[in-house]
PDB file of C-alpha atoms in Angstrom:
ATOM      1  CA  LYS A   1    -179.581 184.391-163.996  1.00 86.00           C
ATOM      2  CA  GLN A   2    -178.230 181.721-162.921  1.00 92.00           C
ATOM      3  CA  GLU A   3    -176.273 179.037-166.334  1.00 95.00           C
ATOM      4  CA  VAL A   4    -175.290 176.351-165.609  1.00 97.00           C
ATOM      5  CA  THR A   5    -172.837 174.736-167.464  1.00 97.00           C
ATOM      6  CA  GLN A   6    -171.195 170.947-167.790  1.00 97.00           C
ATOM      7  CA  ILE A   7    -168.010 169.844-169.626  1.00 94.00           C
ATOM      8  CA  PRO A   8    -167.157 168.458-171.101  1.00 93.00           C
ATOM      9  CA  ALA A   9    -170.951 167.409-173.388  1.00 95.00           C
ATOM     10  CA  ALA A  10    -170.014 163.922-174.632  1.00 96.00           C
ATOM     11  CA  LEU A  11    -167.178 161.269-174.194  1.00 95.00           C
ATOM     12  CA  SER A  12    -166.613 158.105-174.327  1.00 96.00           C
ATOM     13  CA  VAL A  13    -164.824 155.735-172.430  1.00 95.00           C
ATOM     14  CA  PRO A  14    -163.586 152.137-171.928  1.00 96.00           C
ATOM     15  CA  GLU A  15    -165.271 150.014-169.162  1.00 97.00           C
ATOM     16  CA  GLY A  16    -163.453 150.742-165.816  1.00 97.00           C
ATOM     17  CA  GLU A  17    -162.138 153.680-165.943  1.00 96.00           C
ATOM     18  CA  ASN A  18    -162.484 157.101-163.695  1.00 96.00           C
ATOM     19  CA  LEU A  19    -163.654 159.357-165.002  1.00 94.00           C
ATOM     20  CA  VAL A  20    -164.555 163.290-163.447  1.00 96.00           C
ATOM     21  CA  LEU A  21    -167.743 165.400-165.147  1.00 97.00           C
ATOM     22  CA  ASN A  22    -167.001 168.800-164.673  1.00 97.00           C
ATOM     23  CA  CYS A  23    -169.803 172.317-163.927  1.00 98.00           C
ATOM     24  CA  SER A  24    -170.466 175.069-163.782  1.00 97.00           C
ATOM     25  CA  PHE A  25    -172.914 178.110-162.433  1.00 96.00           C
ATOM     26  CA  THR A  26    -172.522 181.714-162.793  1.00 95.00           C
ATOM     27  CA  ASP A  27    -174.149 182.969-159.462  1.00 91.00           C
ATOM     28  CA  SER A  28    -172.099 181.299-156.342  1.00 90.00           C
ATOM     29  CA  ALA A  29    -175.779 182.000-153.694  1.00 89.00           C
ATOM     30  CA  ILE A  30    -177.239 178.971-153.975  1.00 89.00           C
ATOM     31  CA  TYR A  31    -178.930 176.034-151.137  1.00 86.00           C
ATOM     32  CA  ASN A  32    -178.318 172.916-153.088  1.00 89.00           C
ATOM     33  CA  LEU A  33    -176.795 171.968-156.791  1.00 93.00           C
ATOM     34  CA  GLN A  34    -178.175 168.010-157.856  1.00 95.00           C
ATOM     35  CA  TRP A  35    -176.652 165.869-160.108  1.00 97.00           C
ATOM     36  CA  PHE A  36    -179.051 163.294-161.948  1.00 97.00           C
ATOM     37  CA  ARG A  37    -179.307 160.843-164.158  1.00 97.00           C
ATOM     38  CA  GLN A  38    -181.165 160.250-166.988  1.00 94.00           C
ATOM     39  CA  ASP A  39    -181.052 157.591-169.623  1.00 92.00           C
ATOM     40  CA  PRO A  40    -182.888 157.377-173.345  1.00 85.00           C
ATOM     41  CA  GLY A  41    -186.514 158.497-173.361  1.00 79.00           C
ATOM     42  CA  LYS A  42    -186.873 158.831-169.838  1.00 82.00           C
ATOM     43  CA  GLY A  43    -187.434 160.684-166.647  1.00 87.00           C
ATOM     44  CA  LEU A  44    -184.975 162.260-163.804  1.00 93.00           C
ATOM     45  CA  THR A  45    -182.929 160.344-161.483  1.00 93.00           C
ATOM     46  CA  SER A  46    -181.266 161.644-158.850  1.00 92.00           C
ATOM     47  CA  LEU A  47    -178.206 160.699-157.637  1.00 95.00           C
ATOM     48  CA  LEU A  48    -176.229 163.296-155.247  1.00 95.00           C
ATOM     49  CA  LEU A  49    -177.792 166.431-153.773  1.00 92.00           C
ATOM     50  CA  ILE A  50    -174.791 168.551-152.421  1.00 92.00           C
ATOM     51  CA  GLN A  51    -176.387 171.485-150.331  1.00 89.00           C
ATOM     52  CA  SER A  52    -174.428 174.806-149.892  1.00 88.00           C
ATOM     53  CA  SER A  53    -172.400 174.220-146.872  1.00 89.00           C
ATOM     54  CA  GLN A  54    -170.395 170.661-147.574  1.00 91.00           C
ATOM     55  CA  ARG A  55    -168.012 169.904-150.387  1.00 94.00           C
ATOM     56  CA  GLU A  56    -168.875 166.703-151.286  1.00 95.00           C
ATOM     57  CA  GLN A  57    -170.770 163.661-150.737  1.00 95.00           C
ATOM     58  CA  THR A  58    -170.255 160.002-152.151  1.00 96.00           C
ATOM     59  CA  SER A  59    -172.897 157.753-152.857  1.00 95.00           C
ATOM     60  CA  GLY A  60    -171.462 153.946-154.812  1.00 96.00           C
ATOM     61  CA  ARG A  61    -168.675 154.724-157.177  1.00 97.00           C
ATOM     62  CA  LEU A  62    -170.153 158.744-157.204  1.00 97.00           C
ATOM     63  CA  ASN A  63    -168.551 160.856-154.905  1.00 97.00           C
ATOM     64  CA  ALA A  64    -169.300 164.415-155.923  1.00 97.00           C
ATOM     65  CA  SER A  65    -167.493 167.847-154.649  1.00 97.00           C
ATOM     66  CA  LEU A  66    -168.667 171.323-153.896  1.00 97.00           C
ATOM     67  CA  ASP A  67    -166.699 174.742-154.714  1.00 96.00           C
ATOM     68  CA  LYS A  68    -169.399 177.034-154.588  1.00 92.00           C
ATOM     69  CA  SER A  69    -166.959 180.279-154.073  1.00 92.00           C
ATOM     70  CA  SER A  70    -165.945 179.028-157.279  1.00 95.00           C
ATOM     71  CA  GLY A  71    -169.016 178.327-158.879  1.00 95.00           C
ATOM     72  CA  ARG A  72    -168.172 174.229-159.691  1.00 97.00           C
ATOM     73  CA  SER A  73    -168.949 170.949-158.921  1.00 97.00           C
ATOM     74  CA  THR A  74    -167.226 167.666-160.425  1.00 97.00           C
ATOM     75  CA  LEU A  75    -168.527 164.134-160.369  1.00 97.00           C
ATOM     76  CA  TYR A  76    -166.046 160.882-160.089  1.00 97.00           C
ATOM     77  CA  ILE A  77    -167.138 157.984-161.591  1.00 97.00           C
ATOM     78  CA  ALA A  78    -165.085 154.818-159.951  1.00 97.00           C
ATOM     79  CA  ALA A  79    -163.834 152.292-161.874  1.00 97.00           C
ATOM     80  CA  SER A  80    -167.422 152.995-164.520  1.00 96.00           C
ATOM     81  CA  GLN A  81    -169.167 150.151-165.992  1.00 96.00           C
ATOM     82  CA  PRO A  82    -171.755 150.018-169.837  1.00 96.00           C
ATOM     83  CA  GLY A  83    -174.086 150.781-167.878  1.00 95.00           C
ATOM     84  CA  ASP A  84    -172.739 153.570-166.828  1.00 97.00           C
ATOM     85  CA  SER A  85    -173.948 155.007-169.868  1.00 97.00           C
ATOM     86  CA  ALA A  86    -176.741 157.455-170.180  1.00 97.00           C
ATOM     87  CA  THR A  87    -176.474 161.213-169.893  1.00 96.00           C
ATOM     88  CA  TYR A  88    -175.379 163.521-166.930  1.00 98.00           C
ATOM     89  CA  LEU A  89    -177.129 166.564-165.500  1.00 98.00           C
ATOM     90  CA  CYS A  90    -175.708 169.019-162.782  1.00 97.00           C
ATOM     91  CA  ALA A  91    -178.557 171.683-161.946  1.00 96.00           C
ATOM     92  CA  VAL A  92    -179.439 173.744-159.068  1.00 94.00           C
ATOM     93  CA  ILE A  93    -181.423 175.603-157.236  1.00 89.00           C
ATOM     94  CA  SER A  94    -180.156 179.459-156.569  1.00 84.00           C
ATOM     95  CA  GLY A  95    -180.940 182.162-153.457  1.00 71.00           C
ATOM     96  CA  GLY A  96    -183.678 184.207-152.799  1.00 65.00           C
ATOM     97  CA  GLY A  97    -186.122 182.335-152.298  1.00 64.00           C
ATOM     98  CA  ALA A  98    -186.139 179.836-155.772  1.00 71.00           C
ATOM     99  CA  ASP A  99    -187.761 176.570-155.455  1.00 78.00           C
ATOM    100  CA  GLY A 100    -186.358 175.789-159.305  1.00 89.00           C
ATOM    101  CA  LEU A 101    -183.552 174.367-160.362  1.00 93.00           C
ATOM    102  CA  THR A 102    -181.956 175.305-163.043  1.00 95.00           C
ATOM    103  CA  PHE A 103    -180.677 172.469-164.720  1.00 97.00           C
ATOM    104  CA  GLY A 104    -177.182 172.452-167.741  1.00 97.00           C
ATOM    105  CA  LYS A 105    -177.536 171.171-170.613  1.00 96.00           C
ATOM    106  CA  GLY A 106    -175.622 167.481-170.004  1.00 96.00           C
ATOM    107  CA  THR A 107    -173.264 165.132-170.471  1.00 97.00           C
ATOM    108  CA  HIS A 108    -173.442 162.382-172.915  1.00 96.00           C
ATOM    109  CA  LEU A 109    -171.690 159.601-171.462  1.00 97.00           C
ATOM    110  CA  ILE A 110    -170.899 155.800-173.077  1.00 97.00           C
ATOM    111  CA  ILE A 111    -168.716 153.263-171.384  1.00 96.00           C
ATOM    112  CA  GLN A 112    -167.179 150.624-174.099  1.00 95.00           C
ATOM    113  CA  PRO A 113    -167.417 147.359-172.775  1.00 93.00           C
TER     114      PRO A 113
ATOM    115  CA  GLU B   1    -189.981 152.314-152.616  1.00 76.00           C
ATOM    116  CA  PRO B   2    -192.645 155.361-153.694  1.00 80.00           C
ATOM    117  CA  GLU B   3    -192.133 157.008-156.984  1.00 90.00           C
ATOM    118  CA  VAL B   4    -193.650 159.972-158.942  1.00 94.00           C
ATOM    119  CA  THR B   5    -195.850 158.607-162.194  1.00 95.00           C
ATOM    120  CA  GLN B   6    -197.548 160.823-165.051  1.00 96.00           C
ATOM    121  CA  THR B   7    -199.885 160.125-167.370  1.00 96.00           C
ATOM    122  CA  PRO B   8    -199.855 159.895-170.338  1.00 96.00           C
ATOM    123  CA  SER B   9    -196.448 158.994-171.089  1.00 95.00           C
ATOM    124  CA  HIS B  10    -197.088 160.723-175.178  1.00 96.00           C
ATOM    125  CA  GLN B  11    -200.171 162.781-175.925  1.00 97.00           C
ATOM    126  CA  VAL B  12    -200.371 163.508-179.400  1.00 97.00           C
ATOM    127  CA  THR B  13    -202.342 167.101-179.826  1.00 97.00           C
ATOM    128  CA  GLN B  14    -203.661 169.554-183.281  1.00 97.00           C
ATOM    129  CA  MET B  15    -202.103 173.494-182.479  1.00 97.00           C
ATOM    130  CA  GLY B  16    -204.600 174.992-180.589  1.00 97.00           C
ATOM    131  CA  GLN B  17    -206.244 172.581-178.645  1.00 97.00           C
ATOM    132  CA  GLU B  18    -206.129 171.772-174.922  1.00 97.00           C
ATOM    133  CA  VAL B  19    -204.235 169.451-173.394  1.00 98.00           C
ATOM    134  CA  ILE B  20    -203.952 168.163-169.550  1.00 97.00           C
ATOM    135  CA  LEU B  21    -200.833 165.896-168.411  1.00 98.00           C
ATOM    136  CA  ARG B  22    -201.685 164.333-164.482  1.00 97.00           C
ATOM    137  CA  CYS B  23    -198.996 162.972-161.758  1.00 97.00           C
ATOM    138  CA  VAL B  24    -199.536 162.122-159.091  1.00 96.00           C
ATOM    139  CA  PRO B  25    -196.552 163.190-156.487  1.00 95.00           C
ATOM    140  CA  ILE B  26    -195.057 160.771-153.690  1.00 92.00           C
ATOM    141  CA  SER B  27    -197.703 160.798-150.880  1.00 89.00           C
ATOM    142  CA  ASN B  28    -196.392 163.760-147.994  1.00 86.00           C
ATOM    143  CA  HIS B  29    -194.580 165.562-150.203  1.00 90.00           C
ATOM    144  CA  LEU B  30    -196.201 169.146-150.050  1.00 88.00           C
ATOM    145  CA  TYR B  31    -194.097 170.519-152.875  1.00 90.00           C
ATOM    146  CA  PHE B  32    -194.787 170.509-156.672  1.00 93.00           C
ATOM    147  CA  TYR B  33    -193.624 171.453-159.753  1.00 94.00           C
ATOM    148  CA  TRP B  34    -193.656 171.203-163.479  1.00 97.00           C
ATOM    149  CA  TYR B  35    -190.597 171.047-165.499  1.00 97.00           C
ATOM    150  CA  ARG B  36    -190.181 170.288-169.615  1.00 97.00           C
ATOM    151  CA  GLN B  37    -187.453 169.407-172.274  1.00 95.00           C
ATOM    152  CA  ILE B  38    -187.483 170.157-175.608  1.00 95.00           C
ATOM    153  CA  LEU B  39    -186.094 167.984-177.743  1.00 92.00           C
ATOM    154  CA  GLY B  40    -181.890 168.811-177.490  1.00 89.00           C
ATOM    155  CA  GLN B  41    -182.283 171.818-175.276  1.00 93.00           C
ATOM    156  CA  LYS B  42    -181.818 171.570-171.233  1.00 95.00           C
ATOM    157  CA  VAL B  43    -184.554 170.181-168.641  1.00 96.00           C
ATOM    158  CA  GLU B  44    -186.359 174.321-167.861  1.00 96.00           C
ATOM    159  CA  PHE B  45    -188.619 175.119-164.912  1.00 95.00           C
ATOM    160  CA  LEU B  46    -191.862 176.060-165.123  1.00 97.00           C
ATOM    161  CA  VAL B  47    -193.577 176.785-162.246  1.00 95.00           C
ATOM    162  CA  SER B  48    -193.699 175.262-158.289  1.00 92.00           C
ATOM    163  CA  PHE B  49    -197.342 174.909-156.123  1.00 92.00           C
ATOM    164  CA  TYR B  50    -197.783 174.461-152.443  1.00 88.00           C
ATOM    165  CA  ASN B  51    -200.668 174.867-150.193  1.00 87.00           C
ATOM    166  CA  ASN B  52    -203.044 175.206-153.772  1.00 89.00           C
ATOM    167  CA  GLU B  53    -201.342 177.761-154.655  1.00 92.00           C
ATOM    168  CA  ILE B  54    -198.431 179.002-157.188  1.00 93.00           C
ATOM    169  CA  SER B  55    -195.108 179.111-155.526  1.00 90.00           C
ATOM    170  CA  GLU B  56    -192.726 180.654-158.508  1.00 90.00           C
ATOM    171  CA  LYS B  57    -193.276 180.253-162.388  1.00 93.00           C
ATOM    172  CA  SER B  58    -190.820 180.922-164.677  1.00 93.00           C
ATOM    173  CA  GLU B  59    -191.191 183.106-167.714  1.00 93.00           C
ATOM    174  CA  ILE B  60    -192.247 180.272-169.723  1.00 94.00           C
ATOM    175  CA  PHE B  61    -195.113 180.449-167.731  1.00 96.00           C
ATOM    176  CA  ASP B  62    -197.300 181.716-170.039  1.00 94.00           C
ATOM    177  CA  ASP B  63    -201.175 182.999-168.814  1.00 95.00           C
ATOM    178  CA  GLN B  64    -201.349 179.534-171.712  1.00 96.00           C
ATOM    179  CA  PHE B  65    -200.308 177.307-168.708  1.00 97.00           C
ATOM    180  CA  SER B  66    -202.629 176.302-165.587  1.00 97.00           C
ATOM    181  CA  VAL B  67    -201.970 174.315-162.955  1.00 97.00           C
ATOM    182  CA  GLU B  68    -204.209 172.280-159.961  1.00 94.00           C
ATOM    183  CA  ARG B  69    -204.581 170.146-157.423  1.00 92.00           C
ATOM    184  CA  PRO B  70    -207.929 168.719-157.939  1.00 86.00           C
ATOM    185  CA  ASP B  71    -207.871 165.890-155.083  1.00 87.00           C
ATOM    186  CA  GLY B  72    -205.672 164.989-153.283  1.00 78.00           C
ATOM    187  CA  SER B  73    -203.653 163.301-154.615  1.00 87.00           C
ATOM    188  CA  ASN B  74    -203.101 164.238-158.407  1.00 93.00           C
ATOM    189  CA  PHE B  75    -201.582 167.561-159.893  1.00 96.00           C
ATOM    190  CA  THR B  76    -201.885 168.666-163.266  1.00 97.00           C
ATOM    191  CA  LEU B  77    -200.771 171.388-165.596  1.00 98.00           C
ATOM    192  CA  LYS B  78    -202.788 172.456-168.829  1.00 97.00           C
ATOM    193  CA  ILE B  79    -201.670 173.826-171.544  1.00 97.00           C
ATOM    194  CA  ARG B  80    -205.033 175.774-173.313  1.00 95.00           C
ATOM    195  CA  SER B  81    -204.361 176.436-177.048  1.00 95.00           C
ATOM    196  CA  THR B  82    -201.294 174.076-177.848  1.00 97.00           C
ATOM    197  CA  LYS B  83    -198.601 175.462-180.728  1.00 96.00           C
ATOM    198  CA  LEU B  84    -195.668 174.018-182.555  1.00 97.00           C
ATOM    199  CA  GLU B  85    -193.551 174.298-179.680  1.00 96.00           C
ATOM    200  CA  ASP B  86    -195.155 173.446-177.242  1.00 97.00           C
ATOM    201  CA  SER B  87    -193.582 170.020-178.257  1.00 98.00           C
ATOM    202  CA  ALA B  88    -191.497 168.140-175.545  1.00 97.00           C
ATOM    203  CA  MET B  89    -190.792 165.888-172.515  1.00 96.00           C
ATOM    204  CA  TYR B  90    -193.601 167.016-169.329  1.00 97.00           C
ATOM    205  CA  PHE B  91    -192.014 166.437-166.031  1.00 97.00           C
ATOM    206  CA  CYS B  92    -193.360 166.418-163.307  1.00 97.00           C
ATOM    207  CA  ALA B  93    -191.309 166.194-159.734  1.00 94.00           C
ATOM    208  CA  SER B  94    -191.853 166.812-156.021  1.00 92.00           C
ATOM    209  CA  SER B  95    -190.339 167.210-152.429  1.00 90.00           C
ATOM    210  CA  VAL B  96    -191.072 166.875-148.906  1.00 86.00           C
ATOM    211  CA  LEU B  97    -189.789 171.529-148.771  1.00 71.00           C
ATOM    212  CA  ALA B  98    -188.768 173.965-150.704  1.00 62.00           C
ATOM    213  CA  GLY B  99    -186.034 176.331-150.510  1.00 57.00           C
ATOM    214  CA  GLY B 100    -183.851 174.300-148.208  1.00 59.00           C
ATOM    215  CA  PRO B 101    -180.258 173.049-148.671  1.00 56.00           C
ATOM    216  CA  GLN B 102    -181.680 169.629-147.601  1.00 64.00           C
ATOM    217  CA  GLU B 103    -184.452 169.149-150.140  1.00 80.00           C
ATOM    218  CA  THR B 104    -184.985 166.445-152.634  1.00 86.00           C
ATOM    219  CA  GLN B 105    -186.247 166.002-155.746  1.00 89.00           C
ATOM    220  CA  TYR B 106    -188.228 163.624-157.216  1.00 91.00           C
ATOM    221  CA  PHE B 107    -188.924 163.390-160.583  1.00 94.00           C
ATOM    222  CA  GLY B 108    -190.961 161.567-163.039  1.00 95.00           C
ATOM    223  CA  PRO B 109    -190.583 159.119-165.641  1.00 94.00           C
ATOM    224  CA  GLY B 110    -192.085 162.160-168.524  1.00 96.00           C
ATOM    225  CA  THR B 111    -195.111 163.580-170.874  1.00 97.00           C
ATOM    226  CA  ARG B 112    -193.786 163.449-174.331  1.00 96.00           C
ATOM    227  CA  LEU B 113    -196.545 165.968-175.871  1.00 97.00           C
ATOM    228  CA  LEU B 114    -195.948 166.063-180.042  1.00 98.00           C
ATOM    229  CA  VAL B 115    -198.547 169.163-181.507  1.00 97.00           C
ATOM    230  CA  LEU B 116    -198.856 168.912-185.294  1.00 97.00           C
TER     231      LEU B 116
END
């Protein structure tokens, strides 16, 4: 059974810093990996999707990498801003015809002004 | 930009009552999903739906749950006899297709269900 773990559980940094969020998954046979942002009491906003054949994806100040063989992904946020404060979730679609995403518990990020 | 919408945003019900949560997926999408998030816990997959039938369901999706696409736009989740442990945020999602490496799932804002 696929398990997704995110480290750290919480992170608080001053504005302007570059930071890295980590995600690991137990079964490397995945179709893709998605990073989401969740604001308090709100829905999930898709940030980046990395296909299993890709090594990284970039969108603005965000860069996500994937090392499928080791079961790891990182989300790099450059020049962090207070508006980046949210919970960041990592989720995978496992192989074998699965439809549903398996989520990690998330990293709660606070960017101090 | 097209969005997944959900109604109601909040629902309070008594234990044992039936509830129906409603979703309008993005119009050209073909796969629809329900997830739930119990407070403080992970988002969990419940069910996926394609071509008017269930494609995949998790262990959580027992006989108390059902899904339906009653018309060309709505997608519903019914809980027949709610339990206290059904209290959670329920998210609807949709994607163009499913299972492929390129398929992004787009999520709605959620319905917060409280069972008393």
